[in-house]
Short mmCIF file of C-alpha atoms in Angstrom, two decimals:
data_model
loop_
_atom_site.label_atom_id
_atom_site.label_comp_id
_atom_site.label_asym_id
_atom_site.label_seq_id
_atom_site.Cartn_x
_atom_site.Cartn_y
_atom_site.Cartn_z
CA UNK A 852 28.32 3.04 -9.27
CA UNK A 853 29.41 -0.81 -8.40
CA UNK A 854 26.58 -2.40 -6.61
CA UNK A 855 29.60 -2.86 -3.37
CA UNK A 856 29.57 0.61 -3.50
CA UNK A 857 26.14 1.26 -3.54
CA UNK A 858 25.77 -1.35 -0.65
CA UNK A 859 28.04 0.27 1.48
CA UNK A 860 26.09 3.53 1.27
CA UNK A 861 22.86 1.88 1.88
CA UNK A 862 24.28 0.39 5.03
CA UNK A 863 25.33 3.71 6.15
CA UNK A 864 22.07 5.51 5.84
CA UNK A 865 20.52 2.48 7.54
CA UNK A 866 22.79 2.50 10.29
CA UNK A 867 22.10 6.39 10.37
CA UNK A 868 18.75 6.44 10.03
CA UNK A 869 18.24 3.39 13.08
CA UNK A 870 20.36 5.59 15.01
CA UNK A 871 17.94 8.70 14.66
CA UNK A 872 14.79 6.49 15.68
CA UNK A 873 16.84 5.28 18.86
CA UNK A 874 17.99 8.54 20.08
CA UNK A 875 14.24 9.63 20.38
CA UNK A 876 12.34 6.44 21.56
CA UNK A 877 9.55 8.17 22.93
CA UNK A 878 7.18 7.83 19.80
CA UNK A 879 8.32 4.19 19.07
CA UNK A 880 7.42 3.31 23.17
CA UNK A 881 4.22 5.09 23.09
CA UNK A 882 3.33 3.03 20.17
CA UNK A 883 4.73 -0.60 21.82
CA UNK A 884 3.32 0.00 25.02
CA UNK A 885 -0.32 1.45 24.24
CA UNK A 886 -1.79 -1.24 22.10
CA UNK A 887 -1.03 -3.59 24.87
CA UNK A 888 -2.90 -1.45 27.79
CA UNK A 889 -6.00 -0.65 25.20
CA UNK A 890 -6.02 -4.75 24.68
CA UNK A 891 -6.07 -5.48 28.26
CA UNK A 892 -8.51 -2.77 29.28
CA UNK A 893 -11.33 -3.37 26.42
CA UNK A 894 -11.18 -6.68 25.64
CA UNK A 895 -13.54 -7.88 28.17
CA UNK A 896 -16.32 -5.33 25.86
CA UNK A 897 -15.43 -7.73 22.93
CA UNK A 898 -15.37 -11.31 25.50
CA UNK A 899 -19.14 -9.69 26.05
CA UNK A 900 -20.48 -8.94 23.04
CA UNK A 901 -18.83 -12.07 20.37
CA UNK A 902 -17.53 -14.53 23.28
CA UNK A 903 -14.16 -15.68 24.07
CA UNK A 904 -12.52 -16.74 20.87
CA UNK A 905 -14.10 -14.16 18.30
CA UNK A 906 -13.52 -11.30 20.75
CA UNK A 907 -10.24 -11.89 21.71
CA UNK A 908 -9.19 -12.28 18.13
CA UNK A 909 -12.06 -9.01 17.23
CA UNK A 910 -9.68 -6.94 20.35
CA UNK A 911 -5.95 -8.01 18.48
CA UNK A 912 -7.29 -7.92 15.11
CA UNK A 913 -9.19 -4.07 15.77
CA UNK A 914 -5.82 -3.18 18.54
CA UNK A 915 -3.34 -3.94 16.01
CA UNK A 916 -4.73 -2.33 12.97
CA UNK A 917 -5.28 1.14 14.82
CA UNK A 918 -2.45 1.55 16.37
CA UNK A 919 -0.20 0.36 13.45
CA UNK A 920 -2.18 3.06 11.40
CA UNK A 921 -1.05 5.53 14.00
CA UNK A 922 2.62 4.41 13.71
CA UNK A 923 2.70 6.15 10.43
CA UNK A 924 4.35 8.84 12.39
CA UNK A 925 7.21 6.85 12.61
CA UNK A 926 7.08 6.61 8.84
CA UNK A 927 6.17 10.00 8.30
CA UNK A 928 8.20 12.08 10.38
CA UNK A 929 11.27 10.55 9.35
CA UNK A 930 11.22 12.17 5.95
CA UNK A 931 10.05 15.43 7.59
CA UNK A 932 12.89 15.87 10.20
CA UNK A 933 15.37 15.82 7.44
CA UNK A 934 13.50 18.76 5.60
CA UNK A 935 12.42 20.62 8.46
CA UNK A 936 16.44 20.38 9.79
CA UNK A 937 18.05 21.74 6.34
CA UNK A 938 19.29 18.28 5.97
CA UNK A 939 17.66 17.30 3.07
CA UNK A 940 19.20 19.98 0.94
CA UNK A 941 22.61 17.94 1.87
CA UNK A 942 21.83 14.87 0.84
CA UNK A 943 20.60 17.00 -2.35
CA UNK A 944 24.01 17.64 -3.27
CA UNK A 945 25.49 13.59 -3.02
CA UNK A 946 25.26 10.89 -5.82
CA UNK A 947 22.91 9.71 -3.65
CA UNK A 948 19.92 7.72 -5.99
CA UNK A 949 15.82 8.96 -4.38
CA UNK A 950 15.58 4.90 -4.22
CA UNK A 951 18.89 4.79 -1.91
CA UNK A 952 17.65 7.85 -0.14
CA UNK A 953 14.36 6.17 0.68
CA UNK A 954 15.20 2.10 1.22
CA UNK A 955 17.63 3.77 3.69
CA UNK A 956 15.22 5.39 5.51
CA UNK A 957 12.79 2.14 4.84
CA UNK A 958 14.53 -0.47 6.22
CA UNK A 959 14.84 0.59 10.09
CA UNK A 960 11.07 2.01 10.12
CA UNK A 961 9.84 -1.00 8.66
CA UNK A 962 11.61 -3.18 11.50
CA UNK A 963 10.04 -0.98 13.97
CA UNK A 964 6.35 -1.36 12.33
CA UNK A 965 6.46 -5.13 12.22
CA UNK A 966 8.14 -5.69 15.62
CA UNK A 967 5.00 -3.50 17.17
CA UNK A 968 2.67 -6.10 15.15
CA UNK A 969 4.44 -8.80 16.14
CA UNK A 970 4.16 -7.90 19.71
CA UNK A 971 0.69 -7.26 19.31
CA UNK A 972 0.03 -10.38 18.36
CA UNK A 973 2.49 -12.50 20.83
CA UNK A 974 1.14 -10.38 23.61
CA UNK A 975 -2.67 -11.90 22.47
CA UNK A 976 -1.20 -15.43 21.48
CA UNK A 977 1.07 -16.15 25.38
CA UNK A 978 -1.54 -13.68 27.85
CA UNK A 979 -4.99 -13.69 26.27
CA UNK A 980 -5.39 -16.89 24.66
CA UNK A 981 -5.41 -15.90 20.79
CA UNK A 982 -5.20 -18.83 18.52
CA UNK A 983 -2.72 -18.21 15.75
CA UNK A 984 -2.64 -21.98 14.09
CA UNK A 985 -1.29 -20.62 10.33
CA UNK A 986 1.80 -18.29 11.48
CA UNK A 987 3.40 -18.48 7.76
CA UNK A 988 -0.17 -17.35 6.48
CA UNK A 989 -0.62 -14.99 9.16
CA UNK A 990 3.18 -13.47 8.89
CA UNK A 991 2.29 -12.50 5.12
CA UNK A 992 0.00 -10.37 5.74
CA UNK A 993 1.29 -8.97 8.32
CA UNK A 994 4.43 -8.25 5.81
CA UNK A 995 1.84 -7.20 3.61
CA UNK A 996 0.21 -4.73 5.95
CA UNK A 997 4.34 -3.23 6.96
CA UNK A 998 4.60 -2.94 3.43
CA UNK A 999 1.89 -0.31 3.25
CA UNK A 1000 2.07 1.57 6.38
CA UNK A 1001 5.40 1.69 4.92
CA UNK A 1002 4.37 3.71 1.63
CA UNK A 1003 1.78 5.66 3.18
CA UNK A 1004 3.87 7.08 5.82
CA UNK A 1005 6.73 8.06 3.13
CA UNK A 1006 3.96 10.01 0.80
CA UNK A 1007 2.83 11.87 3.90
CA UNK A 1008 6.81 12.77 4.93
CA UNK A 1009 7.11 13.83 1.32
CA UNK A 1010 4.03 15.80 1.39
CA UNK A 1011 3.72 17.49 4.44
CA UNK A 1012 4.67 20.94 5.19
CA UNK A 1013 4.85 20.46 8.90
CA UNK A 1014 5.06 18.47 11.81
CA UNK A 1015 1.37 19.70 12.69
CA UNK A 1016 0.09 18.88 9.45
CA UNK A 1017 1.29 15.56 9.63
CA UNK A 1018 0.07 14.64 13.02
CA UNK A 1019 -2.76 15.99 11.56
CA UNK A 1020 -3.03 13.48 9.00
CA UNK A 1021 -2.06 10.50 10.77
CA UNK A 1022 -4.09 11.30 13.70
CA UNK A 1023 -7.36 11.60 11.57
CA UNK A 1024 -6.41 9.26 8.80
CA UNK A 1025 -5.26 6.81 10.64
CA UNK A 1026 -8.67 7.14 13.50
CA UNK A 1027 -11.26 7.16 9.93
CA UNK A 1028 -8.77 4.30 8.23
CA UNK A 1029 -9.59 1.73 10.45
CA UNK A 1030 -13.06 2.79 11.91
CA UNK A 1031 -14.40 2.76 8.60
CA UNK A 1032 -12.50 -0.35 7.71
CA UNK A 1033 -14.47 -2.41 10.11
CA UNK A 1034 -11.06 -3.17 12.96
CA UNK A 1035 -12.15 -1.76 15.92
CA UNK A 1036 -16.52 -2.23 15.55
CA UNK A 1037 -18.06 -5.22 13.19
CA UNK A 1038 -19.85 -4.47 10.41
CA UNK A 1039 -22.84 -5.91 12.15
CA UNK A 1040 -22.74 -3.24 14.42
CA UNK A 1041 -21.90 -0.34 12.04
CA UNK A 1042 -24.59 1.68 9.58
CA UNK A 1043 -24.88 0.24 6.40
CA UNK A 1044 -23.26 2.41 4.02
CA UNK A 1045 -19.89 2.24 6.16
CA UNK A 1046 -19.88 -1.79 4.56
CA UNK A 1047 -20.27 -0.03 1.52
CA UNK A 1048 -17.06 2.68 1.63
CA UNK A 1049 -14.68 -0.23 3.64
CA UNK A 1050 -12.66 -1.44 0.67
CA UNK A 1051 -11.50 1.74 -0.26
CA UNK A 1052 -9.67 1.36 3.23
CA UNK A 1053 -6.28 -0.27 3.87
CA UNK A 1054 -7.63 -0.67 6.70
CA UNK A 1055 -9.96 -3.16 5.85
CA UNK A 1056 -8.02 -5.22 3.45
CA UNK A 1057 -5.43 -5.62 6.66
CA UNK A 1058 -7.96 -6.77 9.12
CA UNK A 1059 -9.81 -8.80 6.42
CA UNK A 1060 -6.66 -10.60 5.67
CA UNK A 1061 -5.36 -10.99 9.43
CA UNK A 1062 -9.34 -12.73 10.35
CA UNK A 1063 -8.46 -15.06 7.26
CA UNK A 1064 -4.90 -15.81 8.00
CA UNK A 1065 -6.26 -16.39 12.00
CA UNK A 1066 -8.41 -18.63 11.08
CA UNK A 1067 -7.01 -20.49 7.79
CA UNK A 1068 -8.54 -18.84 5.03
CA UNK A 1069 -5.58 -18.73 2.86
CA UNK A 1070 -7.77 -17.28 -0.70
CA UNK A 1071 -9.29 -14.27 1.31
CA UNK A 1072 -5.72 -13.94 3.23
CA UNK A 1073 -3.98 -13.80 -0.16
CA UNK A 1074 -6.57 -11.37 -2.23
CA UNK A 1075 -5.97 -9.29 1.06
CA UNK A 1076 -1.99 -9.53 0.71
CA UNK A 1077 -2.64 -8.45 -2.89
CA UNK A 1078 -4.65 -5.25 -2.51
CA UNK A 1079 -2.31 -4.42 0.70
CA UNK A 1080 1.01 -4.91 -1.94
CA UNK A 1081 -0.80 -2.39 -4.57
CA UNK A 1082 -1.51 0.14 -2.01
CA UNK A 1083 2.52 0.37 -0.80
CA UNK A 1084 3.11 0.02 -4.19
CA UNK A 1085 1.41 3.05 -5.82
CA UNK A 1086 2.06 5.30 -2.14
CA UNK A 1087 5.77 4.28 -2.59
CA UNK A 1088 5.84 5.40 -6.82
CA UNK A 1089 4.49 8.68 -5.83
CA UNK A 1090 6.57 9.45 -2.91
CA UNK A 1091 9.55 8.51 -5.46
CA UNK A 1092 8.48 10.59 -8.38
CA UNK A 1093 7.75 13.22 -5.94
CA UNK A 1094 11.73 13.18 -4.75
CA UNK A 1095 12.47 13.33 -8.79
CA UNK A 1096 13.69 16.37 -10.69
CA UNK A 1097 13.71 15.97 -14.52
CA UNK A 1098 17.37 15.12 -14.21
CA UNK A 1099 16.26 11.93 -11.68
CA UNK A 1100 18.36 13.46 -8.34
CA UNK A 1101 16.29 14.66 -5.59
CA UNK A 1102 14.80 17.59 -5.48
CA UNK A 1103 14.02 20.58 -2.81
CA UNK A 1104 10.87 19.81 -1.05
#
């Protein structure tokens, strides 16, 4: 296959795929619109409790990583609805590389994850104040932290059986992600052992890296882009040896 033709059919099942997601905008809306109301109604807690600049950036920081963690149903489901609708055994049958099939899929999702971040953190930087002085430093991670949501959310299309199972998963997984990771409650204010457990979270590593870009901490920012880049790297190798058959085309799910 030339790489013009192979361009051309990514395009399509971009186009496609961004056409799917817009047709049903009720899950993308729901996750646009909520972070901002659960900003505006707890962030006075955090003013209380860490004063004006560390709680406004503790409400974005905490806002943004929960809620982008329960976007992976944007990820997710968008694998599933082509297996649950008999579509998948379709694109089965085309040349169609699992690589193709899943950068096409990628692409619009991804826009969709880092335009709610994005907003999250414009809505805290023009109505509440947040100071953002590094935007390059803080834009990596948050391409960092797309990057992941991105490869967890394809392994749990690929994996689950249902749509129950994976609100299931996202629901709790993304809820235990980043409480135990530290974005919602401090450390300081969380039993010891959770300090312990944290880095095993992506969670973590994302709202480690997004304190360090906010305030200029470009070493800790970068470590955290690092771990955040391994963890979408290993979700998205699975997810793609997972599509394989022995002969490298996709196979039934």
């Amino acid at each position: 296959m030339s790489p013009r033709e192979s361009a051309a059919r990514l395009s399509v099942l971009v186009r496609h795929n961004t056409l799917l997601m817009l047709r049903e905008p009720g899950p993308l809306l729901s996750r646009m619109i909520l972070p901002l109301v659960f900003i505006t109604l707890l962030r006075p807690l955090y003013l209380a409790a860490q004063g004006r600049t560390a709680g406004t950036e503790q409400a974005v920081v905490g806002t943004l990583v929960t809620f982008s963690l329960l976007a992976l149903s944007i990820s997710g489901s968008a694998i599933l609805t082509e297996r649950l609708g008999r579509t998948w055994d379709r694109l089965r049958g085309t040349p169609l590389h699992p690589a193709q099939m899943l950068i096409g899929k990628a692409v619009p999702v991804f826009a969709a994850l880092l335009a709610q971040q994005v907003l999250i953190v414009g809505f805290g930087v023009c109505v509440l104040g947040l100071r953002a002085p590094h935007p390059i430093l803080l834009l990596a991670v948050l391409l960092s932290w797309s990057c992941t949501l991105l490869g967890l959310g394809t392994l749990l299309g690929v994996l689950a059986r249902s749509m129950g199972e994976l609100s299931a998963a996202f629901d709790i997984g993304g809820m235990l992600l980043s409480s135990v990771g530290g974005a919602l409650v401090p450390f300081s204010a969380l039993p010891a052992w959770v300090a312990t457990v944290a880095p095993a979270s992506p969670g973590y590593w994302a709202a480690r890296g997004l304190h360090a870009a906010l305030t200029g901490d470009t070493h800790t920012a970068t470590a955290a882009c690092g771990t955040l880049a391994g963890v979408a790297l290993t979700c998205g190798t699975l997810a793609s040896v997972r599509l394989r058959g022995r002969s490298g085309r996709l196979v039934a799910l």
